[in-house]
Coordinates of C-alpha atoms and ligand atoms in Angstrom, one line a residue:
M1 CA 0.0 0.0 0.0
I2 CA 1.4 3.4 -1.0
S3 CA 0.6 5.8 1.8
P4 CA 0.8 9.6 1.4
D5 CA 4.0 9.5 3.5
L6 CA 5.5 6.8 1.2
T7 CA 4.4 8.8 -1.9
N8 CA 6.3 11.8 -0.5
Q9 CA 9.4 9.7 -0.1
F10 CA 9.2 8.6 -3.7
L11 CA 8.7 12.2 -4.8
A12 CA 12.0 13.0 -3.0
I13 CA 13.6 10.7 -5.6
V14 CA 11.7 11.7 -8.8
D15 CA 10.1 14.9 -9.9
P16 CA 6.3 14.8 -9.4
A17 CA 5.9 15.2 -13.2
R18 CA 7.3 11.6 -13.4
W19 CA 4.8 10.2 -10.9
L20 CA 1.2 9.1 -11.6
D21 CA -1.3 8.0 -9.0
K22 CA -4.7 9.2 -10.2
K23 CA -7.1 6.4 -11.0
E24 CA -7.7 7.7 -14.6
Q25 CA -4.0 7.8 -15.2
L26 CA -3.4 4.3 -13.9
F27 CA -5.7 2.4 -16.2
C28 CA -3.2 2.4 -19.1
Y29 CA -0.7 0.5 -17.0
A30 CA -3.2 -2.2 -15.8
Y31 CA -3.0 -4.3 -18.9
D32 CA -0.9 -5.4 -21.8
A33 CA -1.9 -7.2 -25.0
F34 CA -3.3 -10.2 -23.1
V35 CA -6.8 -10.4 -21.7
E36 CA -6.4 -9.8 -18.0
E37 CA -5.9 -6.6 -16.0
S38 CA -4.9 -5.4 -12.6
M39 CA -4.4 -1.8 -11.5
P40 CA -1.2 -0.4 -10.1
E41 CA -1.3 2.1 -7.2
A42 CA 1.2 4.4 -8.9
V43 CA 3.5 4.6 -11.9
V44 CA 6.9 6.1 -11.8
F45 CA 9.1 7.1 -14.8
P46 CA 12.8 7.0 -13.7
E47 CA 15.4 8.7 -15.9
T48 CA 18.6 7.2 -14.4
T49 CA 19.9 3.9 -12.9
E50 CA 20.5 5.7 -9.7
E51 CA 16.8 6.6 -9.5
V52 CA 15.8 3.0 -10.2
S53 CA 18.1 1.9 -7.4
Q54 CA 16.7 4.4 -4.9
I55 CA 13.1 3.5 -5.9
L56 CA 13.7 -0.2 -5.4
A57 CA 15.5 0.3 -2.1
L58 CA 12.5 2.2 -0.8
A59 CA 10.0 -0.3 -2.2
S60 CA 12.0 -3.1 -0.6
A61 CA 12.0 -1.4 2.8
H62 CA 8.2 -1.2 2.5
Q63 CA 7.7 -4.7 0.9
L64 CA 5.9 -2.9 -2.0
P65 CA 5.3 -5.0 -5.1
V66 CA 7.1 -3.5 -8.1
T67 CA 6.4 -4.4 -11.8
A68 CA 8.6 -3.1 -14.6
R69 CA 7.1 -2.0 -17.9
G70 CA 8.4 -1.2 -21.3
A71 CA 5.7 -0.6 -23.9
G72 CA 3.2 -3.0 -22.5
T73 CA 3.0 -5.1 -25.7
S74 CA 3.5 -8.4 -23.9
V75 CA 0.8 -10.9 -24.9
C76 CA 1.1 -13.1 -21.8
G77 CA 0.3 -10.7 -19.0
A78 CA 3.9 -10.3 -18.0
P79 CA 3.9 -6.6 -17.1
I80 CA 0.4 -6.7 -15.5
P81 CA 0.9 -5.7 -11.8
A82 CA -1.0 -8.7 -10.5
R83 CA -0.4 -7.7 -6.9
H84 CA -0.9 -4.0 -7.5
G85 CA 1.8 -1.8 -6.0
L86 CA 4.2 0.3 -8.1
V87 CA 4.9 0.1 -11.9
I88 CA 8.3 1.3 -13.0
C89 CA 7.9 2.4 -16.6
F90 CA 11.2 2.7 -18.5
S91 CA 9.9 4.9 -21.4
Q92 CA 12.1 7.8 -20.3
M93 CA 15.3 5.8 -20.2
D94 CA 15.5 5.6 -23.9
R95 CA 19.0 6.8 -24.8
I96 CA 21.3 5.0 -27.3
I97 CA 24.5 5.6 -25.4
E98 CA 27.1 4.2 -27.9
I99 CA 27.1 2.6 -31.4
N100 CA 30.4 0.9 -32.1
T101 CA 30.2 -1.1 -35.3
K102 CA 34.0 -1.7 -35.5
D103 CA 33.7 -3.8 -32.3
R104 CA 30.2 -4.8 -33.2
Y105 CA 28.4 -3.7 -30.0
I106 CA 26.0 -1.0 -28.9
I107 CA 25.1 0.3 -25.5
V108 CA 21.5 1.3 -24.8
E109 CA 19.0 2.1 -22.1
P110 CA 16.1 -0.3 -21.7
G111 CA 13.4 2.1 -23.0
V112 CA 14.8 2.3 -26.5
V113 CA 12.2 1.1 -29.0
N114 CA 13.4 -1.8 -31.1
A115 CA 12.6 -0.1 -34.4
D116 CA 14.4 3.2 -33.3
L117 CA 17.5 1.1 -32.6
Q118 CA 17.3 -0.5 -36.1
A119 CA 16.9 3.0 -37.6
A120 CA 19.9 4.3 -35.7
L121 CA 22.0 1.3 -36.9
A122 CA 20.9 1.5 -40.6
P123 CA 23.3 4.3 -41.7
D124 CA 26.2 2.1 -40.7
R125 CA 24.6 -0.9 -42.5
F126 CA 24.3 -2.9 -39.2
F127 CA 21.3 -4.3 -37.5
F128 CA 20.1 -5.9 -34.3
P129 CA 18.5 -9.2 -35.4
P130 CA 15.7 -9.8 -32.9
D131 CA 12.7 -8.4 -34.8
P132 CA 9.4 -9.1 -32.9
G133 CA 6.2 -8.3 -34.8
S134 CA 5.9 -5.5 -32.2
M135 CA 9.2 -3.9 -33.1
N136 CA 7.7 -0.5 -33.8
M137 CA 6.5 -0.3 -30.2
S138 CA 8.3 -2.8 -28.0
T139 CA 11.4 -1.7 -26.0
I140 CA 14.8 -3.4 -25.7
G141 CA 14.2 -3.8 -21.9
G142 CA 10.9 -5.7 -22.7
N143 CA 12.7 -7.7 -25.4
I144 CA 15.4 -8.7 -23.0
A145 CA 13.0 -9.5 -20.2
Q146 CA 10.9 -11.7 -22.5
N147 CA 13.8 -13.0 -24.6
A148 CA 11.9 -11.9 -27.6
G149 CA 12.2 -13.4 -31.0
G150 CA 10.7 -12.7 -34.4
P151 CA 10.8 -13.9 -38.0
R152 CA 14.5 -13.6 -38.7
C153 CA 15.4 -15.3 -35.4
L154 CA 15.2 -18.6 -37.4
K155 CA 18.7 -17.8 -38.8
Y156 CA 19.9 -15.3 -36.3
G157 CA 18.8 -16.5 -32.9
V158 CA 16.8 -14.7 -30.2
T159 CA 17.6 -11.7 -27.9
L160 CA 19.7 -13.7 -25.5
D161 CA 22.1 -14.5 -28.3
Y162 CA 22.8 -10.8 -28.6
I163 CA 23.4 -9.8 -25.0
L164 CA 27.0 -9.1 -24.3
G165 CA 26.5 -7.4 -20.9
L166 CA 23.8 -6.0 -18.7
E167 CA 23.4 -3.5 -15.9
V168 CA 20.7 -4.7 -13.5
V169 CA 19.2 -3.3 -10.4
L170 CA 18.2 -5.9 -7.8
A171 CA 15.2 -5.7 -5.6
S172 CA 17.3 -4.3 -2.8
G173 CA 18.4 -1.4 -4.9
K174 CA 21.9 -2.9 -5.4
I175 CA 23.3 -2.2 -8.9
I176 CA 25.2 -5.1 -10.6
T177 CA 26.9 -5.3 -13.9
F178 CA 28.1 -8.3 -15.8
G179 CA 29.4 -9.3 -19.2
S180 CA 31.6 -6.9 -21.3
K181 CA 32.0 -5.4 -24.7
N182 CA 33.6 -8.5 -26.0
I183 CA 31.9 -10.7 -28.5
K184 CA 33.7 -13.7 -26.8
D185 CA 33.6 -13.7 -23.0
V186 CA 33.2 -16.9 -21.0
T187 CA 34.3 -15.4 -17.7
G188 CA 32.2 -16.8 -14.9
Y189 CA 28.5 -17.7 -14.9
K190 CA 26.5 -16.6 -18.0
L191 CA 24.3 -14.3 -16.0
A192 CA 22.6 -12.8 -19.0
A193 CA 20.8 -16.1 -19.4
L194 CA 19.4 -15.7 -15.9
F195 CA 18.0 -12.3 -16.4
C196 CA 17.0 -12.5 -20.0
G197 CA 13.5 -14.1 -20.1
S198 CA 13.0 -13.6 -16.4
E199 CA 10.1 -11.2 -17.1
G200 CA 11.3 -8.7 -14.5
T201 CA 11.1 -11.1 -11.6
L202 CA 14.8 -11.2 -10.7
G203 CA 16.1 -7.6 -11.4
L204 CA 15.4 -4.6 -13.6
V205 CA 17.6 -4.0 -16.6
T206 CA 18.9 -0.4 -16.8
K207 CA 21.5 -0.7 -19.4
A208 CA 22.5 -3.3 -22.1
I209 CA 25.5 -4.0 -24.2
L210 CA 24.2 -5.7 -27.3
K211 CA 25.9 -7.4 -30.2
V212 CA 25.0 -6.1 -33.7
V213 CA 25.6 -7.7 -37.1
P214 CA 26.3 -6.3 -40.6
V215 CA 23.3 -6.0 -43.0
P216 CA 23.6 -8.8 -45.5
E217 CA 24.5 -7.9 -49.1
T218 CA 21.3 -9.3 -50.6
V219 CA 17.8 -10.2 -49.4
K220 CA 15.3 -12.2 -51.4
T221 CA 11.7 -12.7 -50.4
I222 CA 9.2 -15.1 -51.8
M223 CA 5.6 -15.9 -51.0
A224 CA 4.2 -19.3 -51.9
T225 CA 0.6 -20.4 -51.6
F226 CA -0.8 -23.9 -51.2
K227 CA -4.3 -25.5 -51.6
D228 CA -3.6 -27.7 -48.6
L229 CA -2.4 -26.6 -45.2
D230 CA -0.7 -30.0 -44.6
D231 CA 1.4 -29.4 -47.8
T232 CA 2.3 -26.0 -46.5
A233 CA 3.6 -27.5 -43.2
T234 CA 5.4 -30.4 -44.7
A235 CA 7.2 -28.0 -47.1
V236 CA 8.6 -26.3 -44.1
T237 CA 10.0 -29.4 -42.5
D238 CA 11.4 -30.6 -45.8
I239 CA 13.2 -27.3 -46.5
I240 CA 14.7 -27.0 -43.0
G241 CA 15.4 -30.8 -42.8
S242 CA 17.4 -30.6 -46.0
G243 CA 19.8 -28.2 -44.5
I244 CA 18.6 -24.9 -46.1
L245 CA 18.5 -22.1 -43.6
P246 CA 16.4 -19.2 -44.7
A247 CA 16.5 -16.0 -42.6
A248 CA 12.8 -16.3 -42.1
M249 CA 10.0 -18.8 -42.9
E250 CA 6.5 -17.7 -41.8
L251 CA 3.4 -19.7 -42.2
M252 CA -0.1 -18.2 -42.3
D253 CA -3.4 -20.2 -42.7
Q254 CA -6.5 -19.1 -44.7
L255 CA -8.3 -17.4 -41.8
T256 CA -5.3 -15.3 -41.0
L257 CA -4.7 -14.5 -44.7
N258 CA -8.3 -13.4 -45.2
A259 CA -8.3 -11.3 -42.1
I260 CA -5.3 -9.5 -43.4
E261 CA -6.8 -9.1 -46.9
D262 CA -10.1 -7.8 -45.5
K263 CA -8.2 -5.0 -43.7
A264 CA -5.3 -4.3 -45.9
G265 CA -6.3 -5.3 -49.5
L266 CA -2.8 -6.4 -50.4
G267 CA -3.9 -8.7 -53.2
L268 CA -3.2 -11.9 -51.2
D269 CA -4.7 -15.2 -52.5
R270 CA -7.9 -15.6 -50.5
E271 CA -8.3 -19.2 -51.7
A272 CA -5.0 -20.4 -50.3
A273 CA -5.3 -22.9 -47.4
G274 CA -1.7 -22.0 -46.4
T275 CA 1.0 -19.5 -47.3
L276 CA 4.7 -19.4 -46.7
L277 CA 6.6 -16.2 -46.6
I278 CA 10.3 -17.1 -47.0
E279 CA 13.3 -14.8 -46.9
V280 CA 16.9 -15.7 -47.6
D281 CA 19.8 -13.3 -47.1
G282 CA 23.6 -13.3 -47.6
M283 CA 25.9 -13.0 -50.6
A284 CA 23.9 -12.7 -53.9
E285 CA 25.1 -15.9 -55.4
A286 CA 24.4 -17.9 -52.2
C287 CA 20.9 -16.4 -52.1
D288 CA 20.2 -17.3 -55.7
K289 CA 21.2 -20.9 -55.0
Q290 CA 19.1 -21.1 -51.8
I291 CA 16.1 -19.7 -53.6
R292 CA 16.5 -22.3 -56.4
L293 CA 16.6 -25.1 -53.8
I294 CA 13.6 -23.7 -52.0
L295 CA 11.6 -23.4 -55.2
E296 CA 12.3 -27.1 -55.9
K297 CA 10.9 -28.0 -52.5
L298 CA 7.9 -25.8 -52.8
H299 CA 7.0 -27.3 -56.2
A300 CA 7.5 -30.8 -54.8
H301 CA 4.9 -29.9 -52.1
H302 CA 2.4 -28.7 -54.6
A303 CA 2.7 -24.9 -54.1
V304 CA 0.2 -23.4 -56.5
H305 CA 1.5 -19.9 -56.8
I306 CA 4.9 -18.4 -56.0
Q307 CA 5.7 -14.7 -56.2
E308 CA 9.0 -13.1 -55.7
A309 CA 9.3 -9.6 -54.3
G310 CA 10.9 -7.8 -57.2
T311 CA 11.4 -4.5 -55.4
A312 CA 11.9 -3.2 -51.9
A313 CA 8.3 -1.9 -52.0
D314 CA 7.1 -5.4 -52.9
R315 CA 9.0 -6.9 -50.0
E316 CA 7.6 -4.3 -47.7
R317 CA 4.1 -5.2 -48.8
L318 CA 4.6 -8.9 -48.0
W319 CA 6.1 -8.1 -44.6
T320 CA 3.4 -5.6 -43.9
A321 CA 0.9 -8.4 -44.5
R322 CA 2.7 -10.6 -42.0
R323 CA 3.3 -8.0 -39.4
S324 CA -0.3 -6.8 -39.5
A325 CA -1.7 -10.3 -38.7
Y326 CA -2.1 -9.7 -35.0
G327 CA -3.8 -6.3 -35.4
V328 CA -6.2 -7.4 -38.1
F329 CA -7.2 -10.5 -36.1
A330 CA -8.1 -8.3 -33.2
K331 CA -10.9 -6.8 -35.5
L332 CA -12.6 -10.2 -35.7
A333 CA -13.9 -10.2 -32.1
P334 CA -13.7 -8.1 -29.0
D335 CA -10.9 -10.3 -27.6
I336 CA -8.0 -12.3 -29.0
I337 CA -5.6 -14.8 -27.5
S338 CA -2.5 -15.4 -29.4
E339 CA -0.5 -18.4 -28.2
D340 CA 3.1 -19.3 -28.6
V341 CA 3.8 -23.0 -28.4
T342 CA 6.9 -24.4 -30.0
V343 CA 7.6 -27.9 -31.3
P344 CA 10.6 -29.5 -32.9
V345 CA 10.4 -28.4 -36.6
S346 CA 9.9 -32.0 -37.8
R347 CA 6.6 -32.0 -35.7
V348 CA 5.2 -28.8 -37.2
P349 CA 2.8 -30.6 -39.6
E350 CA 1.5 -32.8 -36.8
M351 CA 1.1 -29.8 -34.5
V352 CA -0.8 -27.8 -37.2
R353 CA -3.1 -30.8 -37.6
R354 CA -3.7 -31.1 -33.9
I355 CA -4.4 -27.3 -33.5
V356 CA -7.1 -27.5 -36.3
Q357 CA -8.7 -30.6 -34.8
I358 CA -8.8 -29.2 -31.3
A359 CA -10.4 -25.9 -32.4
D360 CA -12.9 -27.8 -34.6
R361 CA -13.9 -30.1 -31.8
H362 CA -14.6 -27.0 -29.6
K363 CA -16.3 -25.2 -32.5
L364 CA -14.0 -22.3 -32.5
R365 CA -12.2 -20.4 -35.3
V366 CA -8.5 -20.6 -35.0
G367 CA -6.0 -18.7 -37.1
I368 CA -2.5 -20.2 -37.4
L369 CA 0.4 -17.9 -37.8
A370 CA 3.8 -19.5 -37.2
H371 CA 7.5 -18.7 -37.3
A372 CA 7.3 -22.2 -38.9
G373 CA 11.0 -22.6 -39.7
D374 CA 11.8 -22.8 -36.0
G375 CA 8.6 -24.6 -34.9
N376 CA 7.2 -21.6 -33.1
M377 CA 3.4 -21.5 -33.6
H378 CA 1.0 -18.7 -32.8
P379 CA -2.5 -20.1 -32.9
M380 CA -4.9 -17.2 -32.5
I381 CA -8.5 -17.4 -31.4
P382 CA -10.8 -14.4 -31.8
A383 CA -13.6 -14.6 -29.2
D384 CA -15.7 -12.6 -26.7
K385 CA -14.6 -12.8 -23.1
S386 CA -17.9 -11.6 -21.9
N387 CA -19.5 -14.7 -23.3
A388 CA -18.7 -17.1 -20.5
E389 CA -19.6 -20.3 -22.3
E390 CA -17.5 -19.3 -25.4
W391 CA -14.6 -18.3 -23.2
E392 CA -14.7 -21.6 -21.4
R393 CA -14.2 -23.3 -24.8
V394 CA -11.3 -20.9 -25.7
M395 CA -9.6 -21.9 -22.4
A396 CA -10.3 -25.6 -23.2
V397 CA -8.7 -25.2 -26.6
F398 CA -5.5 -23.6 -25.2
D399 CA -5.4 -26.2 -22.5
E400 CA -5.4 -28.9 -25.1
I401 CA -2.9 -27.1 -27.3
F402 CA -0.4 -26.8 -24.5
R403 CA -0.8 -30.5 -23.8
A404 CA -0.4 -31.4 -27.5
A405 CA 2.8 -29.3 -27.7
A406 CA 4.2 -31.1 -24.6
D407 CA 3.2 -34.4 -26.0
L408 CA 5.2 -33.6 -29.2
E409 CA 8.2 -32.8 -27.1
G410 CA 7.6 -29.1 -27.6
T411 CA 7.3 -26.3 -25.1
L412 CA 4.9 -23.6 -23.8
S413 CA 6.6 -20.6 -25.2
G414 CA 9.0 -19.8 -28.0
E415 CA 9.2 -16.1 -27.5
H416 CA 6.2 -14.5 -25.7
G417 CA 7.0 -15.8 -22.3
I418 CA 4.9 -17.2 -19.5
G419 CA 3.4 -14.2 -17.6
L420 CA 0.0 -14.7 -16.1
A421 CA -1.2 -16.7 -19.1
K422 CA 0.7 -20.0 -18.7
A423 CA 2.1 -20.1 -15.2
K424 CA -0.1 -23.0 -14.2
Y425 CA 1.1 -25.0 -17.2
L426 CA 4.8 -25.0 -16.3
P427 CA 4.7 -28.5 -14.8
L428 CA 3.8 -29.8 -18.2
V429 CA 7.3 -29.1 -19.5
M430 CA 9.4 -28.7 -16.4
D431 CA 10.0 -31.2 -13.6
P432 CA 9.4 -30.2 -9.9
G433 CA 13.2 -30.0 -9.3
T434 CA 13.7 -27.4 -12.0
I435 CA 10.8 -25.3 -10.8
D436 CA 12.2 -25.5 -7.2
F437 CA 15.6 -24.4 -8.6
M438 CA 14.1 -21.4 -10.2
K439 CA 12.4 -20.6 -6.8
T440 CA 15.8 -20.9 -5.1
I441 CA 17.3 -18.3 -7.4
K442 CA 14.3 -16.0 -7.0
Q443 CA 14.6 -16.3 -3.2
A444 CA 18.3 -15.5 -3.4
V445 CA 18.0 -12.3 -5.4
D446 CA 14.6 -11.1 -4.3
P447 CA 14.0 -12.5 -0.8
D448 CA 10.9 -10.5 -0.1
G449 CA 9.4 -11.3 -3.5
I450 CA 8.7 -7.7 -4.4
L451 CA 9.6 -8.0 -8.1
N452 CA 6.6 -8.8 -10.4
P453 CA 5.0 -11.0 -7.8
G454 CA 2.2 -13.4 -8.9
K455 CA 4.0 -14.5 -12.0
F456 CA 5.6 -17.8 -12.9
V457 CA 8.0 -18.0 -10.0
Ligands
FAD501 C1 1.3 -7.2 -32.4 C2 2.3 -7.9 -31.6 C3 3.3 -8.7 -32.2 C4 4.2 -9.3 -31.3 N1 5.2 -10.1 -32.0 C5 6.1 -10.7 -31.2 C6 7.1 -11.5 -31.9 O1 7.2 -11.6 -33.1 N2 8.1 -12.0 -31.0 C7 8.1 -11.8 -29.7 O2 9.0 -12.3 -29.0 N3 7.1 -11.1 -29.1 C8 6.2 -10.5 -29.8 N4 5.2 -9.8 -29.2 C9 5.2 -9.7 -27.7 C10 5.9 -8.5 -27.1 O3 5.9 -7.4 -28.0 C11 7.3 -8.8 -26.7 O4 7.3 -9.7 -25.6 C12 8.1 -7.6 -26.3 O5 9.4 -8.0 -26.0 C13 7.6 -6.9 -25.0 O6 8.3 -5.6 -25.0 P1 7.6 -4.4 -24.2 O7 8.6 -3.3 -24.2 O8 6.3 -4.1 -24.7 O9 7.6 -5.0 -22.7 P2 6.4 -5.0 -21.7 O10 5.2 -5.7 -22.3 O11 6.1 -3.7 -21.1 O12 7.0 -6.0 -20.6 C14 7.3 -7.3 -20.8 C15 8.0 -7.9 -19.6 O13 9.3 -7.3 -19.5 C16 9.4 -6.8 -18.2 N5 10.3 -5.6 -18.3 C17 10.1 -4.5 -19.1 N6 11.1 -3.7 -19.1 C18 12.0 -4.2 -18.2 C19 13.3 -3.9 -17.7 N7 13.9 -2.7 -18.1 N8 13.9 -4.7 -16.8 C20 13.3 -5.8 -16.4 N9 12.1 -6.2 -16.9 C21 11.5 -5.5 -17.7 C22 8.0 -6.5 -17.7 O14 7.9 -6.5 -16.3 C23 7.3 -7.7 -18.3 O15 7.5 -8.8 -17.5 C24 4.2 -9.2 -29.9 C25 3.2 -8.4 -29.4 C26 2.3 -7.7 -30.1 C27 1.3 -6.9 -29.5

């Protein structure tokens, strides 16, 4: 509980212009892109690590729950202040401190928006590979805390693969730094792996040293459509299984494609049961060869129409289609749940079949959108949460989807995280000893449990 006296102590740390505690101001910080909400008692916007440290020390002294927030684009309820208390929003800590392409690193504050970072790197012809569909909004702090991925993570890997070092403030207010500016550094424990993906439950990231990579010489993008969704999925496993590694390989089913076409009118094939958006990058000759091999595979799996993006504008059109999928789906019903199960890529066709069967059995529409090349599936169900009977069916579908993924040796999340959405399903993919070990770590760094309480640990 934040008493007036405690408020004054916080206001001795930050200017009142960076403190919100009126009910109407707080609503925006009660939810993310998931379907639950819970109000904070106040929101604070620190500008420096020192302020974050003082805020956390004070919160610790009063056992006040604290939840970090970037842009609130999480789709699993991770930044929702489930136990109320204080939200620390990092939007004012958005400086790009250093760009050093010679040594291939950058140093940034957590509130930098992913797309702004890409824009800042573009003149040097470098980029930061993690490219979540939310890249125009989501922040680097949120990307780190969720270990975000995205289409090109098929070839390039996820956020964790790009963290060289972090500055983190622990619940006590203590500031720790680890890692370095070196691309190779195996000194001591790999602490980045502990904090990355921890959803703000272990410490708050206030600075990051990130690896960046040169923009490839050539990019080629194709879109293939299929009459049969099963052919679409088997084409994926065949391409990846034969050792071709595109930069991205995105699958969309008919419902998703039509939702995009209804909204954006991009000339997509409404009859297609499945579509693959495939991108290769690298040296021009290598790209040509890869595309040739991919085309052979697509034809072998009965692709009916294949178009190549001839210009940058064409390529942008195809990616706009893919990136708008979540937004246009949200137009189909008042609520939408987008899930994130991952299976080994050889099991993608089976997982697609199971998702369709499960949704059919419960008489619900499901859209399938997948970073298919790495087995990461985003089944999306548009529904109305205020219709209790329908919502129960939605929950039953996701329950069965999680179990199907576990059954196929998959996992609960490939990139979106656990948050409020999937905490209860952890035992499906983690044994009790592992869950206990996570609790031991949490207890060691946040003994009073003030950081993002009510989440997966
Ligand atoms: C349209 C859409 C498309 C998306 N596409 C993708 C996708 O392709 N891939 C993907 O991985 N995700 C995707 N997401 C999910 C989401 O955008 C990512 O998880 C993103 O990384 C969240 O960033 P954020 O800044 O919005 O963080 P928030 O949602 O504000 O917070 C996310 C988590 O990070 C914690 N956090 C935030 N800042 C810090 C910090 N400085 N220190 C410690 N913890 C912190 C929060 O407490 C919370 O637990 C998508 C979401 C939407 C709405």
